[in-house]
Tab-separated table of C-alpha atoms in Angstrom:
chain	number	residue	atom	x	y	z
A	212	MET	CA	-22.574	-25.336	27.325
A	213	ASP	CA	-20.402	-26.735	24.518
A	214	ARG	CA	-21.017	-30.142	22.987
A	215	LEU	CA	-19.118	-31.931	20.222
A	216	LEU	CA	-21.805	-33.073	17.807
A	217	GLU	CA	-19.769	-35.127	15.381
A	218	PRO	CA	-16.355	-36.744	15.457
A	219	ALA	CA	-13.698	-34.375	14.141
A	220	LYS	CA	-12.689	-34.985	10.556
A	221	GLY	CA	-9.136	-34.199	9.500
A	222	LYS	CA	-7.808	-30.990	10.996
A	223	LEU	CA	-11.189	-29.238	11.150
A	224	LYS	CA	-13.209	-29.564	14.343
A	225	ILE	CA	-16.679	-28.026	14.590
A	226	PHE	CA	-18.357	-27.499	17.949
A	227	GLN	CA	-21.887	-26.344	18.673
A	228	LYS	CA	-22.038	-23.475	21.182
A	229	MET	CA	-25.448	-23.245	22.848
A	230	GLU	CA	-26.924	-20.889	25.392
A	231	GLN	CA	-28.173	-22.443	28.628
A	232	GLY	CA	-31.577	-23.991	28.055
A	233	ASN	CA	-31.282	-24.341	24.275
A	234	THR	CA	-31.652	-27.850	22.920
A	235	LEU	CA	-31.019	-29.527	19.608
A	236	THR	CA	-32.136	-32.759	18.036
A	237	ALA	CA	-29.768	-35.501	19.150
A	238	TRP	CA	-26.652	-35.760	17.083
A	239	ALA	CA	-27.490	-32.763	14.920
A	240	PRO	CA	-25.025	-33.021	12.000
A	241	ALA	CA	-22.948	-29.875	12.483
A	242	ASP	CA	-20.398	-30.833	9.845
A	243	LYS	CA	-23.134	-31.270	7.198
A	244	TYR	CA	-24.672	-27.957	8.215
A	245	TYR	CA	-21.296	-26.242	7.892
A	246	THR	CA	-20.634	-27.884	4.515
A	247	ALA	CA	-24.023	-26.789	3.164
A	248	LEU	CA	-23.282	-23.201	4.190
A	249	VAL	CA	-19.790	-23.190	2.653
A	250	THR	CA	-20.869	-24.787	-0.626
A	251	GLY	CA	-24.158	-22.916	-0.916
A	252	ASP	CA	-26.302	-26.049	-0.975
A	253	LEU	CA	-29.683	-24.416	-0.330
A	254	GLY	CA	-31.676	-27.675	-0.448
A	255	GLN	CA	-29.485	-29.312	2.179
A	256	LEU	CA	-29.528	-26.143	4.280
A	257	GLN	CA	-33.333	-25.973	4.230
A	258	ALA	CA	-33.626	-29.638	5.185
A	259	LEU	CA	-31.159	-29.356	8.065
A	260	THR	CA	-32.738	-26.133	9.299
A	261	ALA	CA	-36.186	-27.716	9.338
A	262	LYS	CA	-35.080	-30.950	11.012
A	263	HIS	CA	-32.325	-29.964	13.429
A	264	TYR	CA	-31.711	-26.228	13.618
A	265	GLY	CA	-34.847	-24.339	14.522
A	266	ASP	CA	-32.667	-21.470	15.737
A	267	VAL	CA	-30.579	-20.258	12.802
A	268	ASN	CA	-28.553	-18.008	15.117
A	269	VAL	CA	-26.612	-20.983	16.405
A	270	VAL	CA	-22.898	-20.304	16.982
A	271	PHE	CA	-20.160	-22.582	15.661
A	272	GLU	CA	-16.706	-22.927	17.170
A	273	ILE	CA	-14.266	-24.028	14.487
A	274	ASN	CA	-10.873	-25.304	15.568
A	275	LYS	CA	-8.079	-25.805	13.076
A	276	ASN	CA	-4.463	-26.812	13.183
A	277	GLU	CA	-2.567	-24.821	10.559
A	278	MET	CA	1.068	-24.479	9.590
A	279	GLU	CA	2.397	-20.962	10.170
A	280	TRP	CA	5.790	-19.345	9.579
A	281	GLN	CA	7.204	-18.203	12.885
A	282	VAL	CA	9.779	-15.392	12.630
A	283	LYS	CA	12.729	-15.943	14.921
A	284	SER	CA	15.321	-13.309	13.967
A	285	PRO	CA	16.232	-10.847	11.192
A	286	VAL	CA	18.933	-11.871	8.751
A	287	THR	CA	20.707	-10.100	5.893
A	288	PHE	CA	18.194	-10.995	3.204
A	289	GLY	CA	14.903	-11.280	5.122
A	290	LEU	CA	13.731	-13.059	8.232
A	291	SER	CA	14.770	-16.411	9.598
A	292	GLY	CA	12.272	-18.714	11.240
A	293	LEU	CA	10.542	-22.072	11.076
A	294	TRP	CA	7.198	-23.641	10.264
A	295	SER	CA	5.142	-24.595	13.308
A	296	LEU	CA	1.703	-26.064	13.862
A	297	GLU	CA	-0.616	-23.380	15.252
A	298	TYR	CA	-3.975	-23.877	16.922
A	299	LYS	CA	-6.708	-21.657	15.453
A	300	ARG	CA	-10.074	-21.018	17.103
A	301	GLU	CA	-12.866	-19.202	15.294
A	302	LEU	CA	-16.418	-18.376	16.344
A	303	THR	CA	-18.988	-17.835	13.609
A	304	ASN	CA	-22.619	-18.415	12.705
A	305	PRO	CA	-24.518	-19.644	9.645
A	306	LEU	CA	-25.247	-16.135	8.340
A	307	CYS	CA	-21.591	-15.061	8.535
A	308	ILE	CA	-20.476	-18.236	6.756
A	309	ALA	CA	-23.016	-17.927	3.943
A	310	ALA	CA	-22.409	-14.189	3.469
A	311	GLY	CA	-18.654	-14.615	3.482
A	312	HIS	CA	-18.912	-17.179	0.688
A	313	GLY	CA	-21.371	-15.136	-1.347
A	314	HIS	CA	-24.285	-17.565	-1.262
A	315	THR	CA	-27.177	-15.124	-1.643
A	316	ASP	CA	-29.965	-17.725	-1.619
A	317	CYS	CA	-28.667	-19.200	1.627
A	318	VAL	CA	-28.395	-15.730	3.166
A	319	ARG	CA	-31.981	-14.986	2.101
A	320	HIS	CA	-33.213	-18.250	3.631
A	321	LEU	CA	-31.450	-17.588	6.932
A	322	LEU	CA	-32.753	-14.024	7.123
A	323	HIS	CA	-36.240	-15.276	6.346
A	324	GLU	CA	-35.809	-17.661	9.291
A	325	HIS	CA	-35.037	-14.628	11.499
A	326	ALA	CA	-31.249	-14.762	11.566
A	327	ASN	CA	-29.825	-11.744	13.399
A	328	ALA	CA	-28.196	-9.597	10.693
A	329	ASP	CA	-25.991	-7.798	13.252
A	330	ALA	CA	-24.773	-10.806	15.237
A	331	THR	CA	-20.993	-10.830	15.700
A	332	PRO	CA	-20.061	-14.171	17.272
A	333	GLY	CA	-16.483	-13.995	16.038
A	334	GLY	CA	-16.129	-10.216	16.216
A	335	ARG	CA	-17.554	-9.497	12.750
A	336	SER	CA	-21.065	-9.366	11.395
A	337	ALA	CA	-22.278	-11.013	8.199
A	338	LEU	CA	-22.110	-7.582	6.546
A	339	HIS	CA	-18.408	-7.317	7.390
A	340	GLU	CA	-17.809	-10.729	5.848
A	341	ALA	CA	-19.791	-9.981	2.677
A	342	CYS	CA	-18.091	-6.617	2.127
A	343	GLN	CA	-14.581	-7.893	2.643
A	344	ALA	CA	-15.170	-10.615	0.047
A	345	GLY	CA	-16.899	-8.223	-2.374
A	346	HIS	CA	-20.239	-10.026	-2.461
A	347	THR	CA	-22.504	-7.214	-3.652
A	348	ASP	CA	-25.799	-9.152	-3.697
A	349	CYS	CA	-25.303	-10.408	-0.153
A	350	THR	CA	-24.447	-6.893	0.982
A	351	GLN	CA	-27.622	-5.531	-0.587
A	352	LEU	CA	-29.741	-8.273	0.956
A	353	LEU	CA	-28.327	-7.789	4.457
A	354	LEU	CA	-28.925	-4.050	4.303
A	355	ASP	CA	-32.466	-4.665	3.066
A	356	TYR	CA	-32.937	-6.659	6.288
A	357	GLN	CA	-31.752	-3.695	8.382
A	358	ALA	CA	-28.123	-4.687	8.949
A	359	ASN	CA	-26.236	-1.784	10.530
A	360	PRO	CA	-23.885	-0.262	7.881
A	361	ASN	CA	-21.801	1.443	10.598
A	362	LEU	CA	-21.401	-1.438	13.029
A	363	LEU	CA	-17.820	-1.741	14.266
A	364	SER	CA	-16.143	-5.125	14.460
A	365	ASP	CA	-14.125	-6.186	17.486
A	366	GLU	CA	-11.080	-4.891	15.569
A	367	GLY	CA	-12.732	-1.486	15.326
A	368	PHE	CA	-13.601	-1.537	11.619
A	369	ALA	CA	-16.884	-0.653	9.953
A	370	PRO	CA	-17.896	-2.610	6.831
A	371	LEU	CA	-16.703	0.288	4.652
A	372	HIS	CA	-13.186	-0.126	6.088
A	373	LEU	CA	-13.138	-3.677	4.736
A	374	CYS	CA	-13.743	-2.599	1.132
A	375	ARG	CA	-10.066	-3.016	0.304
A	376	SER	CA	-10.002	-4.325	-3.255
A	377	GLN	CA	-11.416	-3.287	-6.609
A	378	ASN	CA	-14.086	-5.987	-6.513
A	379	THR	CA	-15.601	-4.385	-3.388
A	380	LEU	CA	-16.631	-1.169	-5.183
A	381	GLY	CA	-20.212	-2.390	-5.574
A	382	CYS	CA	-20.393	-3.106	-1.843
A	383	ALA	CA	-19.010	0.334	-1.026
A	384	LYS	CA	-21.607	2.027	-3.242
A	385	ILE	CA	-24.445	0.143	-1.564
A	386	LEU	CA	-23.101	0.891	1.919
A	387	VAL	CA	-22.910	4.607	1.152
A	388	LYS	CA	-26.442	4.495	-0.292
A	389	TYR	CA	-27.699	2.926	2.954
A	390	GLY	CA	-26.085	5.539	5.169
A	391	ALA	CA	-22.545	4.304	5.841
A	392	LEU	CA	-20.447	7.133	7.306
A	393	VAL	CA	-17.692	8.025	4.841
A	394	ASP	CA	-15.695	9.782	7.584
A	395	GLN	CA	-16.049	7.112	10.267
A	396	PRO	CA	-12.623	6.473	11.839
A	397	SER	CA	-11.473	3.032	12.887
A	398	GLU	CA	-11.076	2.658	16.625
A	399	GLU	CA	-7.346	2.017	16.996
A	400	THR	CA	-5.665	3.637	13.986
A	401	GLN	CA	-8.260	6.368	13.393
A	402	GLU	CA	-8.279	5.608	9.674
A	403	THR	CA	-11.279	6.666	7.623
A	404	PRO	CA	-12.540	4.713	4.594
A	405	LEU	CA	-10.676	7.296	2.486
A	406	HIS	CA	-7.401	6.275	4.175
A	407	THR	CA	-8.202	2.630	3.392
A	408	ALA	CA	-8.968	3.326	-0.265
A	409	ALA	CA	-5.814	5.430	-0.618
A	410	GLU	CA	-3.695	2.757	1.065
A	411	HIS	CA	-4.857	0.081	-1.365
A	412	GLY	CA	-4.681	2.245	-4.498
A	413	LEU	CA	-8.425	2.288	-5.251
A	414	PRO	CA	-9.242	5.442	-7.259
A	415	ASP	CA	-12.911	4.526	-7.810
A	416	HIS	CA	-13.453	4.101	-4.065
A	417	VAL	CA	-11.642	7.381	-3.405
A	418	TYR	CA	-13.890	9.201	-5.873
A	419	LEU	CA	-17.003	7.597	-4.353
A	420	TYR	CA	-16.128	8.810	-0.843
A	421	LEU	CA	-15.053	12.292	-1.920
A	422	LYS	CA	-18.182	12.707	-4.052
A	423	ASN	CA	-20.254	11.804	-0.996
A	424	GLY	CA	-18.667	14.409	1.235
A	425	ALA	CA	-15.642	12.707	2.762
A	426	ARG	CA	-13.061	15.096	4.230
A	427	VAL	CA	-9.963	15.057	2.053
A	428	ASP	CA	-7.366	15.582	4.797
A	429	PRO	CA	-8.338	13.617	7.921
A	430	LYS	CA	-5.351	12.357	9.894
A	431	ASN	CA	-4.906	8.871	11.307
A	432	SER	CA	-3.107	7.960	14.533
A	433	HIS	CA	0.247	8.523	12.779
A	434	LYS	CA	-0.903	11.972	11.590
A	435	GLU	CA	-1.025	10.770	7.993
A	436	THR	CA	-3.549	12.116	5.511
A	437	PRO	CA	-4.902	9.879	2.729
A	438	LEU	CA	-2.472	11.601	0.314
A	439	SER	CA	0.437	10.768	2.598
A	440	VAL	CA	-0.734	7.150	2.911
A	441	ALA	CA	-1.085	6.747	-0.864
A	442	CYS	CA	2.394	8.159	-1.523
A	443	GLY	CA	3.859	5.805	1.060
A	444	GLN	CA	2.203	2.725	-0.459
A	445	ALA	CA	3.023	3.435	-4.136
A	446	LYS	CA	5.966	1.022	-4.135
A	447	LYS	CA	5.483	-1.460	-6.977
A	448	LEU	CA	5.896	-0.583	-10.634
A	449	GLU	CA	2.692	-2.347	-11.625
A	450	ASP	CA	0.667	-0.358	-9.056
A	451	GLN	CA	1.993	3.113	-9.837
A	452	ALA	CA	-0.777	4.067	-12.279
A	453	CYS	CA	-3.491	3.334	-9.683
A	454	TYR	CA	-1.783	5.343	-6.960
A	455	LEU	CA	-1.171	8.196	-9.385
A	456	ARG	CA	-4.922	8.336	-10.103
A	457	VAL	CA	-5.669	8.271	-6.373
A	458	CYS	CA	-3.322	11.175	-5.698
A	459	LYS	CA	-4.658	13.206	-8.635
A	460	LEU	CA	-8.171	12.862	-7.228
A	461	LEU	CA	-7.107	13.828	-3.718
A	462	LEU	CA	-5.249	16.898	-4.987
A	463	LEU	CA	-8.193	17.832	-7.213
A	464	TYR	CA	-10.375	17.872	-4.086
A	465	GLY	CA	-7.898	20.119	-2.272
A	466	ALA	CA	-5.566	17.771	-0.389
A	467	ASP	CA	-2.692	19.535	1.386
A	468	VAL	CA	0.384	18.611	-0.653
A	469	ASN	CA	2.711	19.624	2.190
A	470	SER	CA	0.978	17.897	5.099
A	471	THR	CA	3.403	16.069	7.401
A	472	ASP	CA	3.077	12.964	9.555
A	473	GLU	CA	4.419	12.293	13.044
A	474	GLU	CA	7.963	12.066	11.623
A	475	ASP	CA	7.547	15.318	9.657
A	476	LYS	CA	7.580	13.388	6.391
A	477	SER	CA	5.633	14.977	3.559
A	478	PRO	CA	3.996	13.104	0.662
A	479	LEU	CA	7.022	14.123	-1.438
A	480	HIS	CA	9.400	12.441	1.018
A	481	LYS	CA	7.448	9.186	0.669
A	482	ALA	CA	7.037	9.335	-3.109
A	483	SER	CA	10.768	10.046	-3.457
A	484	LYS	CA	11.700	7.140	-1.197
A	485	ASN	CA	9.602	4.899	-3.442
A	486	ALA	CA	11.375	6.267	-6.548
A	487	ASN	CA	7.982	7.024	-8.061
A	488	HIS	CA	9.000	9.783	-10.455
A	489	GLY	CA	5.491	10.170	-11.915
A	490	LEU	CA	4.081	10.822	-8.474
A	491	VAL	CA	7.002	13.093	-7.623
A	492	GLN	CA	6.265	15.124	-10.750
A	493	LEU	CA	2.568	15.398	-9.803
A	494	LEU	CA	3.406	16.632	-6.305
A	495	LEU	CA	5.915	19.165	-7.600
A	496	ARG	CA	3.373	20.514	-10.089
A	497	ASN	CA	1.100	21.078	-7.111
A	498	LYS	CA	3.782	23.112	-5.298
A	499	ALA	CA	5.210	20.512	-2.952
A	500	ASP	CA	8.128	21.820	-0.885
A	501	ILE	CA	11.067	20.262	-2.706
A	502	ASN	CA	13.568	20.911	0.094
A	503	ALA	CA	11.403	20.055	3.113
A	504	ILE	CA	13.314	18.404	5.965
A	505	ASP	CA	11.822	15.584	8.019
A	506	TYR	CA	12.425	14.733	11.693
A	507	ASN	CA	15.636	12.864	10.810
A	508	GLY	CA	17.000	15.755	8.770
A	509	ALA	CA	16.351	14.124	5.379
A	510	SER	CA	15.141	15.937	2.279
A	511	PRO	CA	13.209	14.254	-0.572
A	512	MET	CA	16.533	13.988	-2.455
A	513	ALA	CA	18.107	12.196	0.490
A	514	CYS	CA	15.141	9.807	0.626
A	515	VAL	CA	15.535	8.644	-2.977
A	516	LEU	CA	19.307	8.294	-2.622
A	517	GLN	CA	18.886	6.124	0.469
A	518	SER	CA	16.650	3.679	-1.390
A	519	ALA	CA	18.088	3.883	-4.931
A	520	SER	CA	20.142	0.691	-4.779
A	521	PHE	CA	17.042	-1.301	-3.738
A	522	LYS	CA	14.781	0.265	-6.359
A	523	ARG	CA	16.737	-0.220	-9.579
A	524	GLU	CA	13.735	-1.630	-11.435
A	525	LEU	CA	11.916	1.677	-10.764
A	526	LYS	CA	14.700	3.747	-12.380
A	527	PRO	CA	15.454	5.955	-9.360
A	528	HIS	CA	17.677	8.204	-11.487
A	529	GLN	CA	14.502	9.626	-13.042
A	530	THR	CA	13.368	10.815	-9.606
A	531	VAL	CA	16.796	12.318	-8.895
A	532	GLN	CA	16.715	14.054	-12.275
A	533	MET	CA	13.166	15.321	-11.659
A	534	LEU	CA	14.082	16.776	-8.281
A	535	LEU	CA	17.199	18.549	-9.584
A	536	ASN	CA	15.303	19.988	-12.554
A	537	HIS	CA	12.735	21.449	-10.157
A	538	GLY	CA	15.276	23.146	-7.909
A	539	SER	CA	16.282	20.569	-5.307
A	540	GLN	CA	19.376	21.485	-3.358
A	541	LYS	CA	22.415	19.572	-4.552
A	542	ILE	CA	24.317	17.120	-2.407
A	543	TRP	CA	27.173	18.747	-0.505
A	544	PRO	CA	30.312	17.978	-2.599
A	545	ALA	CA	32.193	16.596	0.399
A	546	ALA	CA	29.405	14.022	0.873
A	547	PHE	CA	29.803	12.599	-2.636
A	548	GLU	CA	31.888	9.671	-1.382
A	549	LYS	CA	29.016	8.664	0.901
A	550	VAL	CA	26.613	8.893	-2.047
A	551	LEU	CA	28.901	6.582	-4.018
A	552	LYS	CA	28.664	4.000	-1.250
A	553	LEU	CA	24.867	4.208	-1.310
A	554	CYS	CA	24.300	4.348	-5.050
A	555	ALA	CA	27.299	2.663	-6.722
A	556	SER	CA	25.012	0.048	-8.291
A	557	THR	CA	22.960	2.794	-9.981
A	558	PRO	CA	25.551	4.669	-12.064
A	559	GLU	CA	22.821	6.757	-13.713
A	560	VAL	CA	22.195	8.389	-10.320
A	561	ILE	CA	25.916	9.043	-9.850
A	562	GLU	CA	26.184	10.553	-13.341
A	563	ILE	CA	23.235	12.919	-12.833
A	564	LEU	CA	24.469	14.078	-9.434
A	565	PHE	CA	28.041	14.538	-10.668
A	566	ASN	CA	26.858	16.568	-13.665
A	567	SER	CA	24.798	18.861	-11.424
A	568	TYR	CA	28.082	20.481	-10.262
A	569	SER	CA	30.090	22.798	-12.461
A	570	GLN	CA	33.192	21.278	-10.863
A	571	ASN	CA	33.638	18.497	-8.315
A	572	CYS	CA	37.173	17.196	-7.898
A	573	VAL	CA	37.304	13.449	-8.512
A	574	SER	CA	39.204	11.759	-5.712
A	575	GLU	CA	40.984	8.427	-5.993
A	576	LYS	CA	39.571	7.742	-2.521
A	577	TRP	CA	36.218	7.312	-4.205
A	578	ARG	CA	37.376	3.980	-5.647
A	579	ALA	CA	37.304	2.396	-2.211
A	580	ALA	CA	33.614	3.289	-1.907
A	581	ILE	CA	32.741	1.227	-4.991
A	582	PRO	CA	32.641	-2.570	-4.602
A	583	LYS	CA	34.927	-4.267	-7.128
A	584	GLU	CA	32.145	-6.304	-8.711
A	585	ILE	CA	30.036	-3.151	-9.181
A	586	PHE	CA	33.014	-1.316	-10.689
A	587	GLN	CA	33.523	-4.133	-13.198
A	588	MET	CA	29.820	-4.354	-13.981
A	589	HIS	CA	29.749	-0.666	-14.959
A	590	LEU	CA	33.351	-0.415	-16.103
A	591	SER	CA	32.935	2.119	-18.924
A	592	PHE	CA	31.114	4.598	-16.699
A	593	TYR	CA	33.488	4.411	-13.755
A	594	GLN	CA	36.525	4.552	-16.014
A	595	SER	CA	35.167	7.749	-17.569
A	596	LEU	CA	34.548	9.172	-14.091
A	597	PHE	CA	38.075	8.564	-12.808
A	598	THR	CA	39.557	9.844	-16.050
A	599	LEU	CA	38.414	13.294	-14.849
A	600	SER	CA	40.620	13.092	-11.773
A	601	CYS	CA	42.578	16.380	-11.359
A	602	THR	CA	41.120	17.816	-14.575
A	603	THR	CA	38.714	20.628	-15.407
A	604	ARG	CA	35.333	19.827	-16.914
A	605	GLY	CA	34.783	20.634	-20.587
A	606	LEU	CA	33.361	23.882	-21.939
A	607	GLN	CA	30.119	22.185	-23.010
A	608	HIS	CA	29.474	21.033	-19.455
A	609	LEU	CA	30.340	24.440	-18.002
A	610	CYS	CA	27.900	26.102	-20.413
A	611	ARG	CA	25.234	23.623	-19.295
A	612	CYS	CA	25.808	24.569	-15.662
A	613	ALA	CA	25.644	28.281	-16.474
A	614	ILE	CA	22.284	27.877	-18.243
A	615	ARG	CA	20.873	25.712	-15.469
A	616	LYS	CA	21.985	28.231	-12.846
A	617	GLN	CA	20.230	30.993	-14.750
A	618	LEU	CA	16.973	29.015	-15.051
A	619	GLY	CA	17.098	27.709	-11.474
A	620	SER	CA	13.984	25.809	-10.359
A	621	LYS	CA	12.371	26.408	-13.768
A	622	CYS	CA	14.732	24.090	-15.673
A	623	TYR	CA	12.074	21.421	-16.187
A	624	ASP	CA	9.569	23.897	-17.630
A	625	LEU	CA	11.826	26.265	-19.580
A	626	ILE	CA	14.542	24.093	-21.144
A	627	PRO	CA	12.039	22.297	-23.450
A	628	LEU	CA	11.075	25.758	-24.772
A	629	LEU	CA	14.603	26.646	-25.874
A	630	PRO	CA	15.089	26.714	-29.699
A	631	VAL	CA	17.718	23.993	-29.663
A	632	PRO	CA	17.703	20.338	-30.810
A	633	LYS	CA	16.010	17.764	-28.587
A	634	SER	CA	19.333	16.065	-27.886
A	635	LEU	CA	20.714	19.332	-26.506
A	636	GLN	CA	17.610	19.852	-24.385
A	637	ASN	CA	18.131	16.394	-22.890
A	638	PHE	CA	21.763	17.273	-22.217
A	639	LEU	CA	20.678	20.408	-20.343
A	640	LEU	CA	18.135	18.372	-18.370
A	641	LEU	CA	20.906	16.013	-17.175
A	642	GLU	CA	19.730	13.000	-19.176
A	643	PRO	CA	22.318	10.261	-18.423
A	644	LYS	CA	24.497	8.959	-21.282
A	645	GLY	CA	26.431	6.212	-19.536
A	646	ILE	CA	29.724	8.140	-19.357
A	647	VAL	CA	30.887	11.542	-18.115
A	648	PHE	CA	33.178	13.918	-19.967
């Protein structure tokens, strides 16, 4: 039966859930018990346990009213919606609360009082809670008391799946030491801990799992390998170094650089879409298929062009330049007007693509593809482009094209070896200058 022990305070309501036949001292102060667990007040916890809570496996039902953003419909620049008051119901127990807040002394006291280390009143055990929060000492203590390191939560995750941030590395090491399965898939998405570490850009976790025998190329429910997941998540500039380290480790342990997911996208497709030129370079050095076509008929070059205007801070022209210098097929000349529509706000991309042709007739129709404000913002470049209308490119450019044609997919490796000034090497490698001539 359920009994409200204390009047609700504010928006937090705590109920005592008891099995039939269990009894408590009258008016047992549930709110004080909960507060002692959250704050780590061991003295108060010991007193309350001794006086009111002989059974430390008691289950709390916590009800909250919280404001949540409810999405109503997509709009041009995001999602429209409204704030609404949502009713939240959570089941938990003292051990889960203490472990989740990292109060080791309280966890030790509860375990000493025979708390069930594997109880999951709200769908997760205390070990799940401790690992997700990165509380290493609590994790160690729970495992010392025989907590199951491979217990799945109601969501289908083992504790190792919840090690999703750098501060959980200690927990992950202890879990592995106590027998956590490094290849255990989650129930719904079939993701292994290696997928999780790759998704969150955690190179130290990745190394830990690989060193302990994790398979490098397991596939999740979307047929993605950890390498594919990492390349798809490497979106922010500040995170690129971490994801680069993750991918280097995976490739060092033999990851398939050309594995494809359910949409036939390779890691190179995803890295190119994210305009991550460092990651693109790494994949190409490991023999990624530069002209692979996905289910929608897109190549890695097409992927970066489709996202270039939204990734300006990541300098997408460097990815375009990298792909061309490694032998990517050029855009069909007749499709250049479409490229202008996609990439007008990134003139560096337009310059590199335009200079990859020995000759591409500039059409006045192209003007209509460029928004007026973008044209004015990059006036010097677009003026230089349309100056070439109905003219032949210069001899210097034609010589560049002849050399690049001769070197083919080896441009990136061989041009820096030519005995010519650095400025000329950059010219041959299609380094943008801000104008075309």
